[in-house]
Amino acid sequence: MTSLIIRAKELLENKTVQVVIGYEAGPTGVARPAFITDPAKAESLIYDERCVQNLAVYLTKREVKNIGKMAIVATLPVMRSIMMLISEQQLFADNIVVLGISADGKLLDIADNKVMQGYIEKSDLSNPEKYKGLLTEFNKLSPEEKFLYWQKELSKCIKCYACRQACPMCYCTRCTVEVNQPQWIPVKANTHGNMEWHILRAMHLAGRCISCGECGRACPVGIPCHLLTMHLTDQVYNYFKVYAGTSEKMSSVLSTYEPNDKESFII
Amino acid sequence: MSDSIYKPYLMEIEQIVEETPDVRTYRLKFKNAEEAEKFSFKAGQFGEYSVLGEGESTFCVASSPTRQGYIECTFRKAGRVTNALANLELGDTVGFRGPYGNTFPIEEWEGKNLLYIAGGIALPPMRCVIWNTIDLRNKYKDITIVYGARSVSDLVYKHELKEWEDRPDIKLITTVDPGGQTPDWKGEIGFVPMVLEKAAPSSENTVAILCGPPVMIKFTMPVLKKLGFKDKDIYTTLENRMKCGFGKCGRCNVGKVFVCKDGPVFSYEQILTLPEEY
Amino acid sequence: METTRKLIRKQSLEKLYNILSTTRKVYAPVIASDKQVEYKYNPAFTDVTFDHIRSTLSVKNVVFPKVENLFYYTNKQTESTITDIDLNKIQDVVLWGAHPCDNAAFDTLRSIFCWDITDEFFAKRLEKLVVIGFSCHLSDEYCFCTSVGLTPNSTKGSDILLSRLKNGDYHAEILTEKGNAIVSISPELFESVTNEEAEITSVKQKFNHEQVTAKLATAFENPFWVANSLRCIGCGACAYVCPTCACFDIQDEASGKEGKRYRSWDSCGFGLFTLHTSGHNPRNVQSQRWRQRIMHKFSYMPERNNSLGCVGCGRCSSGCPVDMNIAEQLEALQNI
Ligand SMILES: Cc1cc2nc3c(=O)[nH]c(=O)nc-3n(C[C@H](O)[C@H](O)[C@H](O)COP(=O)(O)OP(=O)(O)OC[C@H]3O[C@@H](n4cnc5c(N)ncnc54)[C@H](O)[C@@H]3O)c2cc1C
Ligand code: SF4
Ligand code: SF4
Ligand code: SF4
Ligand code: SF4
Ligand code: SF4
Ligand code: FES
């Protein structure tokens, strides 16, 4: 995508930013995150349908932040993640340059956060089409069937926490699962503990999940754990008529979380 | 079948000393006489202490191998296991696996002067070797102990400090950080490195054993070098996080070195060859 | 034991499988509904896959389960009792269908669990395991067994290695006494070998592991690590899918006065893995953890455990959510 490469080069050359976070193609052809610091290397940036990872997760990673001011290739979910991170005071709007990408893959001119907000507001913020089918199917199940479905899926979970690590909203330095006084969630990966972990994760993301699907994509054993948080996105919208990640000043709808809350409505 | 390597000995708390508001020393006795009989350890080794149901924690054995029939540990309330441990009472059960790790080469030190330097909660790892060498007093020349803590109330082993102070064959220098003194404090006031520099012990035929928080080590090393200590004559211990204690769980390594197997005791000469992962 | 070579006809293979799976636990690969390849106990022969490249998870859990109980305890007043796990209750398992890389990994795991003192949980499970391996007739761009001293038909770790012939029959290499014991269950299924050639895939060598190991000896401070791990998100996926990763956590689980101590998989990729209670962390950032991963496998293990910590299965790379491709990085490291 030449316009993107030109823009990235420019930003690095005139030292507006020290790093451009975008995508490159790996040796097997998979698109993966790239951190371009040298304008001469901007050529390796790509943008096409393979570029699905939500890059916003890197905006809070220490070693990336250490490089300096960041520009980020941002599809809608990335922009919404940025809004969430700003509203939760994890990010200063002034510190990043957003290289917005439209739904049809064009470079957008996102001059500032107002423009970004405008773009987000006029976009469709409901769960992406590709997940809607499954969500609808899932909603047709009886509570018992839902329970059985998740029991089967989550019995595969190995607690590698790729889902958590890949999610831009899971930025806590010490996740509740790692708190041992008291031990809310058992360390080991057994079906019961896995269910508790996913209930906790879903609860912490209710009203904050911006429906990028990254958690499910990251899971090495193919658990569609994004359906849990996306289901909650639908629920929150039904009750409160809001979607996450639409403005800098959003206060979270569900801002108090109790890790040991058993919220049966998820499953 | 021999016992599982993960199975702890069951020990009974025989004595409790409240060293400071958050530091305790437990004397632990084997419940099983046969196990007590077979058990032996050397200065510098550590073990995994557990409260069944809460987990295991790594502490050195703080008592001397010359005192048989029990082991002692001194621990600070820091997290889940140490808090649970601190809630136990006399007669309660503690699990113990060990001893693990290498030892202070006290045989090599025979005929030399010993300079012990400890800061804060780091006296316990050293207490074992201090008593060990004191109990074999005639094998060593001068024994000097420099011990510093943040404040008077943070000093551990107060009764033993008194004992060491009163002994003519041990030189004890205690110090507290400025502001940490009480009106009747008779020791030094100042940080360990400065107090050491002032005391200026000779490095001639002397081994220095140094344990303490990273900052203390960082500022004490140059003083020792200035006093003429060679890297191979300075010993310290590393405390990387551990689980198994015997080189399997993969948690404690510093480069290719397993702190649980090759350590926790290292000469400064060895430390210099290690990558900075401690 | 001297290797003997035999032929198993296509139909005999099914017979052998059925005999085994009706008399003992057989752990074999199947294709699950979501297309993932997973191992199951005693699946029907028709469900067993013979054409998979790699299962999502390795088969290490047969010797190193993701959760293993170490003992049970009871607390009564001041008295406590500990009950050992009866390792003699561990059942015989036939591992069926695993590829040479995965089978070689049992040796690697042994080099970790049984160096110095023996971890009897692991040792017992390995003792009870019989490995009927299958050479690879398929591979993909993630495979690199040939770069780590193995081949798509190496026999290391297998008791019997089967290689498929063009006509669908199999050559069997019977490598150990355990393998012999399997043959003796139904000797008539094992015929004399033919000249037919086995279908073995070819896997391009990407790097020379000895040269990588030599380079790593002085690479600890190299800027390579930061430059090549910025995208690593610090999950446990690579270690958990890896057939040779052996790190574990030890935890207690209480319910009232009773409970157990167990160990469970852990990973050096997690930020909290090395965190001290004081808050100090010797591996404070992700690049240091990524460095540990490669260093452990390609530098520390060759020196300390006398084995290479990687069998080239490619799982960590195909399973990594951010395409951290270990072979690509090792190739680059060879040339730094
Ligand atoms: C060789 C060695 C000797 C030690 N000697 C002493 C001593 O004599 N007295 C003392 O008070 N402390 C000592 N420590 C530190 C002590 O192990 C930790 O403070 C203690 O384990 C905290 O446990 P916790 O369960 O209460 O904390 P949590 O944070 O709840 O610990 C959870 C788990 O992490 C492990 N862990 C956490 N931090 C550390 C750490 N810094 N080192 C090792 N394991 C850790 C624990 O073993 C436990 O399994 C020593 C550590 C080592 C490695
Ligand atoms: S929970 Fe999943 S879908 Fe929602 S923001 Fe996080 S990664 Fe994206
Ligand atoms: S990524 Fe998948 S396997 Fe890993 S913790 Fe999440 S749901 Fe479990
Ligand atoms: S290399 Fe990949 S799988 Fe491993 S910790 Fe990093 S992101 Fe996770
Ligand atoms: S490091 Fe990767 S390629 Fe090597 S054995 Fe482990 S999972 Fe396979
Ligand atoms: S690579 Fe990491 S997780 Fe795997 S065995 Fe080595 S230290 Fe353990
Ligand atoms: S503590 Fe387990 S390997 Fe050192």
mmCIF file with all atom_site columns, N, CA and C in Angstrom, chain A residues 240-262:
data_model
loop_
_atom_site.group_PDB
_atom_site.id
_atom_site.type_symbol
_atom_site.label_atom_id
_atom_site.label_alt_id
_atom_site.label_comp_id
_atom_site.label_asym_id
_atom_site.label_entity_id
_atom_site.label_seq_id
_atom_site.pdbx_PDB_ins_code
_atom_site.Cartn_x
_atom_site.Cartn_y
_atom_site.Cartn_z
_atom_site.occupancy
_atom_site.B_iso_or_equiv
_atom_site.pdbx_formal_charge
_atom_site.auth_seq_id
_atom_site.auth_comp_id
_atom_site.auth_asym_id
_atom_site.auth_atom_id
_atom_site.pdbx_PDB_model_num
ATOM 1  N N  . PHE A 1 240 ? -27.974 -0.861  27.548 1.00 0.00 ? 240 PHE A N  1
ATOM 2  C CA . PHE A 1 240 ? -27.553 0.532   27.745 1.00 0.00 ? 240 PHE A CA 1
ATOM 3  C C  . PHE A 1 240 ? -27.430 1.345   26.460 1.00 0.00 ? 240 PHE A C  1
ATOM 4  N N  . LYS A 1 241 ? -27.564 0.684   25.335 1.00 0.00 ? 241 LYS A N  1
ATOM 5  C CA . LYS A 1 241 ? -27.444 1.365   24.040 1.00 0.00 ? 241 LYS A CA 1
ATOM 6  C C  . LYS A 1 241 ? -26.097 2.066   23.869 1.00 0.00 ? 241 LYS A C  1
ATOM 7  N N  . VAL A 1 242 ? -25.045 1.434   24.316 1.00 0.00 ? 242 VAL A N  1
ATOM 8  C CA . VAL A 1 242 ? -23.707 1.994   24.055 1.00 0.00 ? 242 VAL A CA 1
ATOM 9  C C  . VAL A 1 242 ? -22.763 0.900   23.562 1.00 0.00 ? 242 VAL A C  1
ATOM 10 N N  . TYR A 1 243 ? -21.810 1.344   22.789 1.00 0.00 ? 243 TYR A N  1
ATOM 11 C CA . TYR A 1 243 ? -20.717 0.474   22.373 1.00 0.00 ? 243 TYR A CA 1
ATOM 12 C C  . TYR A 1 243 ? -19.429 1.030   22.949 1.00 0.00 ? 243 TYR A C  1
ATOM 13 N N  . ALA A 1 244 ? -18.496 0.153   23.215 1.00 0.00 ? 244 ALA A N  1
ATOM 14 C CA . ALA A 1 244 ? -17.231 0.593   23.786 1.00 0.00 ? 244 ALA A CA 1
ATOM 15 C C  . ALA A 1 244 ? -16.351 1.248   22.735 1.00 0.00 ? 244 ALA A C  1
ATOM 16 N N  . GLY A 1 245 ? -15.470 2.140   23.198 1.00 0.00 ? 245 GLY A N  1
ATOM 17 C CA . GLY A 1 245 ? -14.460 2.714   22.323 1.00 0.00 ? 245 GLY A CA 1
ATOM 18 C C  . GLY A 1 245 ? -14.997 3.691   21.306 1.00 0.00 ? 245 GLY A C  1
ATOM 19 N N  . THR A 1 246 ? -15.867 4.586   21.768 1.00 0.00 ? 246 THR A N  1
ATOM 20 C CA . THR A 1 246 ? -16.388 5.575   20.834 1.00 0.00 ? 246 THR A CA 1
ATOM 21 C C  . THR A 1 246 ? -15.909 6.982   21.151 1.00 0.00 ? 246 THR A C  1
ATOM 22 N N  . SER A 1 247 ? -15.488 7.218   22.382 1.00 0.00 ? 247 SER A N  1
ATOM 23 C CA . SER A 1 247 ? -14.973 8.557   22.673 1.00 0.00 ? 247 SER A CA 1
ATOM 24 C C  . SER A 1 247 ? -13.935 8.495   23.775 1.00 0.00 ? 247 SER A C  1
ATOM 25 N N  . GLU A 1 248 ? -13.192 9.584   23.877 1.00 0.00 ? 248 GLU A N  1
ATOM 26 C CA . GLU A 1 248 ? -12.123 9.661   24.876 1.00 0.00 ? 248 GLU A CA 1
ATOM 27 C C  . GLU A 1 248 ? -12.649 9.719   26.294 1.00 0.00 ? 248 GLU A C  1
ATOM 28 N N  . LYS A 1 249 ? -13.893 10.144  26.424 1.00 0.00 ? 249 LYS A N  1
ATOM 29 C CA . LYS A 1 249 ? -14.380 10.423  27.772 1.00 0.00 ? 249 LYS A CA 1
ATOM 30 C C  . LYS A 1 249 ? -15.394 9.406   28.248 1.00 0.00 ? 249 LYS A C  1
ATOM 31 N N  . MET A 1 250 ? -15.379 8.269   27.612 1.00 0.00 ? 250 MET A N  1
ATOM 32 C CA . MET A 1 250 ? -16.360 7.275   27.992 1.00 0.00 ? 250 MET A CA 1
ATOM 33 C C  . MET A 1 250 ? -16.063 6.716   29.370 1.00 0.00 ? 250 MET A C  1
ATOM 34 N N  . SER A 1 251 ? -17.079 6.687   30.223 1.00 0.00 ? 251 SER A N  1
ATOM 35 C CA . SER A 1 251 ? -16.823 5.963   31.452 1.00 0.00 ? 251 SER A CA 1
ATOM 36 C C  . SER A 1 251 ? -17.460 4.592   31.250 1.00 0.00 ? 251 SER A C  1
ATOM 37 N N  . SER A 1 252 ? -16.805 3.614   31.784 1.00 0.00 ? 252 SER A N  1
ATOM 38 C CA . SER A 1 252 ? -17.251 2.260   31.507 1.00 0.00 ? 252 SER A CA 1
ATOM 39 C C  . SER A 1 252 ? -18.623 1.990   32.114 1.00 0.00 ? 252 SER A C  1
ATOM 40 N N  . VAL A 1 253 ? -19.448 1.300   31.346 1.00 0.00 ? 253 VAL A N  1
ATOM 41 C CA . VAL A 1 253 ? -20.810 1.025   31.812 1.00 0.00 ? 253 VAL A CA 1
ATOM 42 C C  . VAL A 1 253 ? -20.792 0.159   33.062 1.00 0.00 ? 253 VAL A C  1
ATOM 43 N N  . LEU A 1 254 ? -19.977 -0.829  32.990 1.00 0.00 ? 254 LEU A N  1
ATOM 44 C CA . LEU A 1 254 ? -19.896 -1.734  34.137 1.00 0.00 ? 254 LEU A CA 1
ATOM 45 C C  . LEU A 1 254 ? -18.529 -1.508  34.769 1.00 0.00 ? 254 LEU A C  1
ATOM 46 N N  . SER A 1 255 ? -18.447 -0.536  35.654 1.00 0.00 ? 255 SER A N  1
ATOM 47 C CA . SER A 1 255 ? -17.099 -0.189  36.070 1.00 0.00 ? 255 SER A CA 1
ATOM 48 C C  . SER A 1 255 ? -16.672 -0.885  37.354 1.00 0.00 ? 255 SER A C  1
ATOM 49 N N  . THR A 1 256 ? -17.561 -1.633  37.960 1.00 0.00 ? 256 THR A N  1
ATOM 50 C CA . THR A 1 256 ? -17.100 -2.382  39.122 1.00 0.00 ? 256 THR A CA 1
ATOM 51 C C  . THR A 1 256 ? -17.140 -3.868  38.810 1.00 0.00 ? 256 THR A C  1
ATOM 52 N N  . TYR A 1 257 ? -16.027 -4.509  39.073 1.00 0.00 ? 257 TYR A N  1
ATOM 53 C CA . TYR A 1 257 ? -15.952 -5.934  38.793 1.00 0.00 ? 257 TYR A CA 1
ATOM 54 C C  . TYR A 1 257 ? -15.658 -6.666  40.088 1.00 0.00 ? 257 TYR A C  1
ATOM 55 N N  . GLU A 1 258 ? -16.345 -7.721  40.285 1.00 0.00 ? 258 GLU A N  1
ATOM 56 C CA . GLU A 1 258 ? -16.033 -8.596  41.399 1.00 0.00 ? 258 GLU A CA 1
ATOM 57 C C  . GLU A 1 258 ? -15.601 -9.920  40.805 1.00 0.00 ? 258 GLU A C  1
ATOM 58 N N  . PRO A 1 259 ? -14.346 -10.252 41.000 1.00 0.00 ? 259 PRO A N  1
ATOM 59 C CA . PRO A 1 259 ? -13.838 -11.453 40.339 1.00 0.00 ? 259 PRO A CA 1
ATOM 60 C C  . PRO A 1 259 ? -14.625 -12.704 40.697 1.00 0.00 ? 259 PRO A C  1
ATOM 61 N N  . ASN A 1 260 ? -15.169 -12.734 41.901 1.00 0.00 ? 260 ASN A N  1
ATOM 62 C CA . ASN A 1 260 ? -15.855 -13.961 42.288 1.00 0.00 ? 260 ASN A CA 1
ATOM 63 C C  . ASN A 1 260 ? -17.354 -13.937 41.982 1.00 0.00 ? 260 ASN A C  1
ATOM 64 N N  . ASP A 1 261 ? -17.806 -12.872 41.341 1.00 0.00 ? 261 ASP A N  1
ATOM 65 C CA . ASP A 1 261 ? -19.202 -12.831 40.912 1.00 0.00 ? 261 ASP A CA 1
ATOM 66 C C  . ASP A 1 261 ? -19.489 -13.988 39.969 1.00 0.00 ? 261 ASP A C  1
ATOM 67 N N  . LYS A 1 262 ? -20.510 -14.739 40.233 1.00 0.00 ? 262 LYS A N  1
ATOM 68 C CA . LYS A 1 262 ? -20.899 -15.786 39.292 1.00 0.00 ? 262 LYS A CA 1
ATOM 69 C C  . LYS A 1 262 ? -22.014 -15.209 38.436 1.00 0.00 ? 262 LYS A C  1
#
